C-alpha cells in the first residue's frame, strides 16, 4: 500500500515540477547556458521571481493553446526571465511608451537580467500569464554557490527541454 501512495505522490509531483535546460546568457550571472532548473507549475508568479515562459513565434503569435500538462512542454520554445511587473502594477520605464499606465489583467512584464543581450518585454510587449510554464525553484544538483555539481553529459536529466534566455 505504501508503494501505491509513493507512486501517486510521484505522479502528482511530475505534473507540478519540470526540469528545463537554460540556453543563452540573458539571465547571466544568475543563470548560465547549460544550467538545469527546476520549475514549479501552477502558482502565479510574483515580482522578482524568475519564470519560464513560452516564446512567441515570429510575428508575435503563439504556436497553439497554452501548455496545460508537463507532457506538452516538449516541442515548444521557452524563455527564462525575471518578473518585473504583474497585473495592476505600474508599467516599468523599460517599456515606455506603452498606452496603459498599469499592466493589464492577465499580462506580465518579463525582463532578462543581462539586458544588453536579452529579448524580453521591451521588444515583445506584455506576456500572457497563461503562457508562463512556472516559477524557477532551483537548480537540481546545485552546489553551495548554485552551480551544478554533476556532469553535463547526456544523462536523462540533461535531455530536458531547452529554455532559450536570449530569443
mmCIF file of C-alpha atoms in Angstrom, residues 3-165:
data_model
loop_
_atom_site.group_PDB
_atom_site.id
_atom_site.type_symbol
_atom_site.label_atom_id
_atom_site.label_comp_id
_atom_site.label_asym_id
_atom_site.label_seq_id
_atom_site.Cartn_x
_atom_site.Cartn_y
_atom_site.Cartn_z
ATOM 1 C CA UNK A 3 4.318 1.961 -2.705
ATOM 2 C CA UNK A 4 0.911 2.903 -4.152
ATOM 3 C CA UNK A 5 0.932 6.167 -2.207
ATOM 4 C CA UNK A 6 4.515 6.822 -3.261
ATOM 5 C CA UNK A 7 3.567 6.280 -6.903
ATOM 6 C CA UNK A 8 0.616 8.663 -6.547
ATOM 7 C CA UNK A 9 2.817 11.304 -4.901
ATOM 8 C CA UNK A 10 5.436 10.924 -7.625
ATOM 9 C CA UNK A 11 2.800 11.252 -10.340
ATOM 10 C CA UNK A 12 1.392 14.400 -8.717
ATOM 11 C CA UNK A 13 4.863 15.921 -8.403
ATOM 12 C CA UNK A 14 5.693 15.126 -12.036
ATOM 13 C CA UNK A 15 2.719 17.262 -13.091
ATOM 14 C CA UNK A 16 3.837 20.140 -10.877
ATOM 15 C CA UNK A 17 7.610 20.015 -11.415
ATOM 16 C CA UNK A 18 9.528 20.224 -14.682
ATOM 17 C CA UNK A 19 13.296 20.320 -15.255
ATOM 18 C CA UNK A 20 14.423 22.541 -18.136
ATOM 19 C CA UNK A 21 17.848 23.489 -19.513
ATOM 20 C CA UNK A 22 18.851 27.142 -19.925
ATOM 21 C CA UNK A 23 20.246 28.209 -23.302
ATOM 22 C CA UNK A 24 21.833 31.633 -23.783
ATOM 23 C CA UNK A 25 23.114 34.363 -21.493
ATOM 24 C CA UNK A 26 20.252 36.828 -20.986
ATOM 25 C CA UNK A 27 19.870 35.801 -17.317
ATOM 26 C CA UNK A 28 23.592 35.921 -16.583
ATOM 27 C CA UNK A 29 25.074 35.902 -13.997
ATOM 28 C CA UNK A 30 22.149 34.247 -12.148
ATOM 29 C CA UNK A 31 21.721 31.508 -14.774
ATOM 30 C CA UNK A 32 24.275 30.336 -17.292
ATOM 31 C CA UNK A 33 23.989 28.494 -20.592
ATOM 32 C CA UNK A 34 23.587 24.790 -19.796
ATOM 33 C CA UNK A 35 22.200 25.228 -16.270
ATOM 34 C CA UNK A 36 19.272 22.972 -15.483
ATOM 35 C CA UNK A 37 16.490 24.493 -13.415
ATOM 36 C CA UNK A 38 13.552 23.041 -11.531
ATOM 37 C CA UNK A 39 10.273 24.771 -12.427
ATOM 38 C CA UNK A 40 7.118 24.621 -10.294
ATOM 39 C CA UNK A 41 3.953 24.796 -12.353
ATOM 40 C CA UNK A 42 0.618 26.161 -11.246
ATOM 41 C CA UNK A 43 1.327 29.074 -8.950
ATOM 42 C CA UNK A 44 1.035 32.680 -10.083
ATOM 43 C CA UNK A 45 4.394 34.452 -10.326
ATOM 44 C CA UNK A 46 5.345 37.433 -8.193
ATOM 45 C CA UNK A 47 7.594 40.397 -8.946
ATOM 46 C CA UNK A 48 11.251 39.415 -8.655
ATOM 47 C CA UNK A 49 10.713 35.710 -9.303
ATOM 48 C CA UNK A 50 12.329 34.005 -12.271
ATOM 49 C CA UNK A 51 9.908 32.209 -14.573
ATOM 50 C CA UNK A 52 9.948 30.062 -17.673
ATOM 51 C CA UNK A 53 7.549 31.420 -20.299
ATOM 52 C CA UNK A 54 6.634 30.270 -23.762
ATOM 53 C CA UNK A 55 8.376 32.123 -26.551
ATOM 54 C CA UNK A 56 6.102 33.666 -29.171
ATOM 55 C CA UNK A 57 6.633 32.611 -32.775
ATOM 56 C CA UNK A 58 7.816 35.057 -35.402
ATOM 57 C CA UNK A 59 5.215 37.723 -35.922
ATOM 58 C CA UNK A 60 4.215 37.707 -32.246
ATOM 59 C CA UNK A 61 1.643 34.905 -32.232
ATOM 60 C CA UNK A 62 1.557 31.715 -30.209
ATOM 61 C CA UNK A 63 2.063 28.168 -31.537
ATOM 62 C CA UNK A 64 -1.187 26.784 -30.133
ATOM 63 C CA UNK A 65 -3.093 26.553 -26.893
ATOM 64 C CA UNK A 66 -1.191 27.213 -23.653
ATOM 65 C CA UNK A 67 0.562 24.155 -22.221
ATOM 66 C CA UNK A 68 -1.722 22.502 -19.668
ATOM 67 C CA UNK A 69 0.400 19.487 -18.717
ATOM 68 C CA UNK A 70 4.063 18.614 -18.335
ATOM 69 C CA UNK A 71 3.702 16.368 -21.393
ATOM 70 C CA UNK A 72 3.087 19.455 -23.559
ATOM 71 C CA UNK A 73 6.410 21.072 -22.666
ATOM 72 C CA UNK A 74 8.458 19.317 -25.344
ATOM 73 C CA UNK A 75 8.202 20.759 -28.814
ATOM 74 C CA UNK A 76 7.651 24.316 -27.565
ATOM 75 C CA UNK A 77 10.242 27.047 -27.233
ATOM 76 C CA UNK A 78 10.766 28.656 -23.831
ATOM 77 C CA UNK A 79 12.360 31.757 -22.323
ATOM 78 C CA UNK A 80 13.712 32.241 -18.818
ATOM 79 C CA UNK A 81 13.106 35.763 -17.479
ATOM 80 C CA UNK A 82 12.548 37.712 -14.276
ATOM 81 C CA UNK A 83 9.081 39.082 -13.469
ATOM 82 C CA UNK A 84 9.306 42.877 -13.458
ATOM 83 C CA UNK A 85 5.591 43.676 -13.092
ATOM 84 C CA UNK A 86 2.272 41.833 -12.647
ATOM 85 C CA UNK A 87 -1.319 42.891 -13.426
ATOM 86 C CA UNK A 88 -2.193 46.197 -11.768
ATOM 87 C CA UNK A 89 1.442 47.299 -11.291
ATOM 88 C CA UNK A 90 2.692 50.492 -12.908
ATOM 89 C CA UNK A 91 4.232 49.878 -16.325
ATOM 90 C CA UNK A 92 8.030 49.938 -15.852
ATOM 91 C CA UNK A 93 10.019 52.643 -17.602
ATOM 92 C CA UNK A 94 11.808 49.956 -19.595
ATOM 93 C CA UNK A 95 8.565 49.523 -21.581
ATOM 94 C CA UNK A 96 7.907 53.196 -22.269
ATOM 95 C CA UNK A 97 5.979 54.290 -24.172
ATOM 96 C CA UNK A 98 3.075 51.943 -23.507
ATOM 97 C CA UNK A 99 -0.527 53.092 -23.902
ATOM 98 C CA UNK A 100 -1.512 51.857 -20.432
ATOM 99 C CA UNK A 101 -0.360 53.235 -17.111
ATOM 100 C CA UNK A 102 -0.802 49.849 -15.427
ATOM 101 C CA UNK A 103 -0.077 46.291 -16.521
ATOM 102 C CA UNK A 104 -3.359 44.871 -17.882
ATOM 103 C CA UNK A 105 -5.128 41.858 -16.340
ATOM 104 C CA UNK A 106 -3.687 38.506 -17.400
ATOM 105 C CA UNK A 107 -0.373 40.040 -18.542
ATOM 106 C CA UNK A 108 3.170 40.182 -17.157
ATOM 107 C CA UNK A 109 6.290 42.225 -17.803
ATOM 108 C CA UNK A 110 9.281 39.881 -18.128
ATOM 109 C CA UNK A 111 12.864 41.124 -18.425
ATOM 110 C CA UNK A 112 16.254 39.425 -18.648
ATOM 111 C CA UNK A 113 18.907 40.215 -16.046
ATOM 112 C CA UNK A 114 21.537 40.777 -18.756
ATOM 113 C CA UNK A 115 19.590 43.467 -20.606
ATOM 114 C CA UNK A 116 22.278 44.027 -23.249
ATOM 115 C CA UNK A 117 21.530 40.630 -24.831
ATOM 116 C CA UNK A 118 18.002 39.876 -23.626
ATOM 117 C CA UNK A 119 14.950 39.714 -25.857
ATOM 118 C CA UNK A 120 12.070 40.323 -23.469
ATOM 119 C CA UNK A 121 9.047 42.564 -22.824
ATOM 120 C CA UNK A 122 10.972 45.566 -24.147
ATOM 121 C CA UNK A 123 10.716 44.024 -27.630
ATOM 122 C CA UNK A 124 7.859 41.549 -27.226
ATOM 123 C CA UNK A 125 5.476 43.560 -25.028
ATOM 124 C CA UNK A 126 3.382 42.001 -22.315
ATOM 125 C CA UNK A 127 3.471 38.237 -21.851
ATOM 126 C CA UNK A 128 0.150 36.470 -21.343
ATOM 127 C CA UNK A 129 0.195 34.964 -17.836
ATOM 128 C CA UNK A 130 -1.198 31.694 -19.225
ATOM 129 C CA UNK A 131 1.988 31.316 -21.317
ATOM 130 C CA UNK A 132 4.133 31.023 -18.169
ATOM 131 C CA UNK A 133 5.174 27.426 -17.596
ATOM 132 C CA UNK A 134 6.079 28.086 -13.980
ATOM 133 C CA UNK A 135 8.368 29.627 -11.392
ATOM 134 C CA UNK A 136 12.022 28.583 -11.176
ATOM 135 C CA UNK A 137 12.678 26.976 -7.789
ATOM 136 C CA UNK A 138 16.307 25.878 -8.007
ATOM 137 C CA UNK A 139 18.979 24.136 -9.972
ATOM 138 C CA UNK A 140 18.812 20.357 -9.361
ATOM 139 C CA UNK A 141 22.143 19.134 -8.034
ATOM 140 C CA UNK A 142 23.366 22.665 -7.421
ATOM 141 C CA UNK A 143 26.378 23.082 -5.191
ATOM 142 C CA UNK A 144 26.697 25.676 -2.434
ATOM 143 C CA UNK A 145 27.151 28.574 -4.879
ATOM 144 C CA UNK A 146 24.261 27.439 -7.073
ATOM 145 C CA UNK A 147 26.346 25.829 -9.796
ATOM 146 C CA UNK A 148 25.525 22.305 -10.999
ATOM 147 C CA UNK A 149 27.763 19.704 -9.400
ATOM 148 C CA UNK A 150 27.154 16.812 -11.773
ATOM 149 C CA UNK A 151 28.496 16.264 -15.264
ATOM 150 C CA UNK A 152 26.757 17.963 -18.170
ATOM 151 C CA UNK A 153 26.843 14.762 -20.206
ATOM 152 C CA UNK A 154 23.831 13.172 -21.923
ATOM 153 C CA UNK A 155 22.061 11.907 -18.817
ATOM 154 C CA UNK A 156 18.264 11.710 -18.785
ATOM 155 C CA UNK A 157 18.061 14.955 -16.824
ATOM 156 C CA UNK A 158 20.202 16.826 -19.347
ATOM 157 C CA UNK A 159 17.772 15.908 -22.125
ATOM 158 C CA UNK A 160 15.184 18.212 -20.592
ATOM 159 C CA UNK A 161 13.539 20.856 -22.780
ATOM 160 C CA UNK A 162 15.798 23.789 -23.559
ATOM 161 C CA UNK A 163 14.923 27.256 -22.319
ATOM 162 C CA UNK A 164 16.345 29.972 -24.513
ATOM 163 C CA UNK A 165 17.265 33.011 -22.494
#
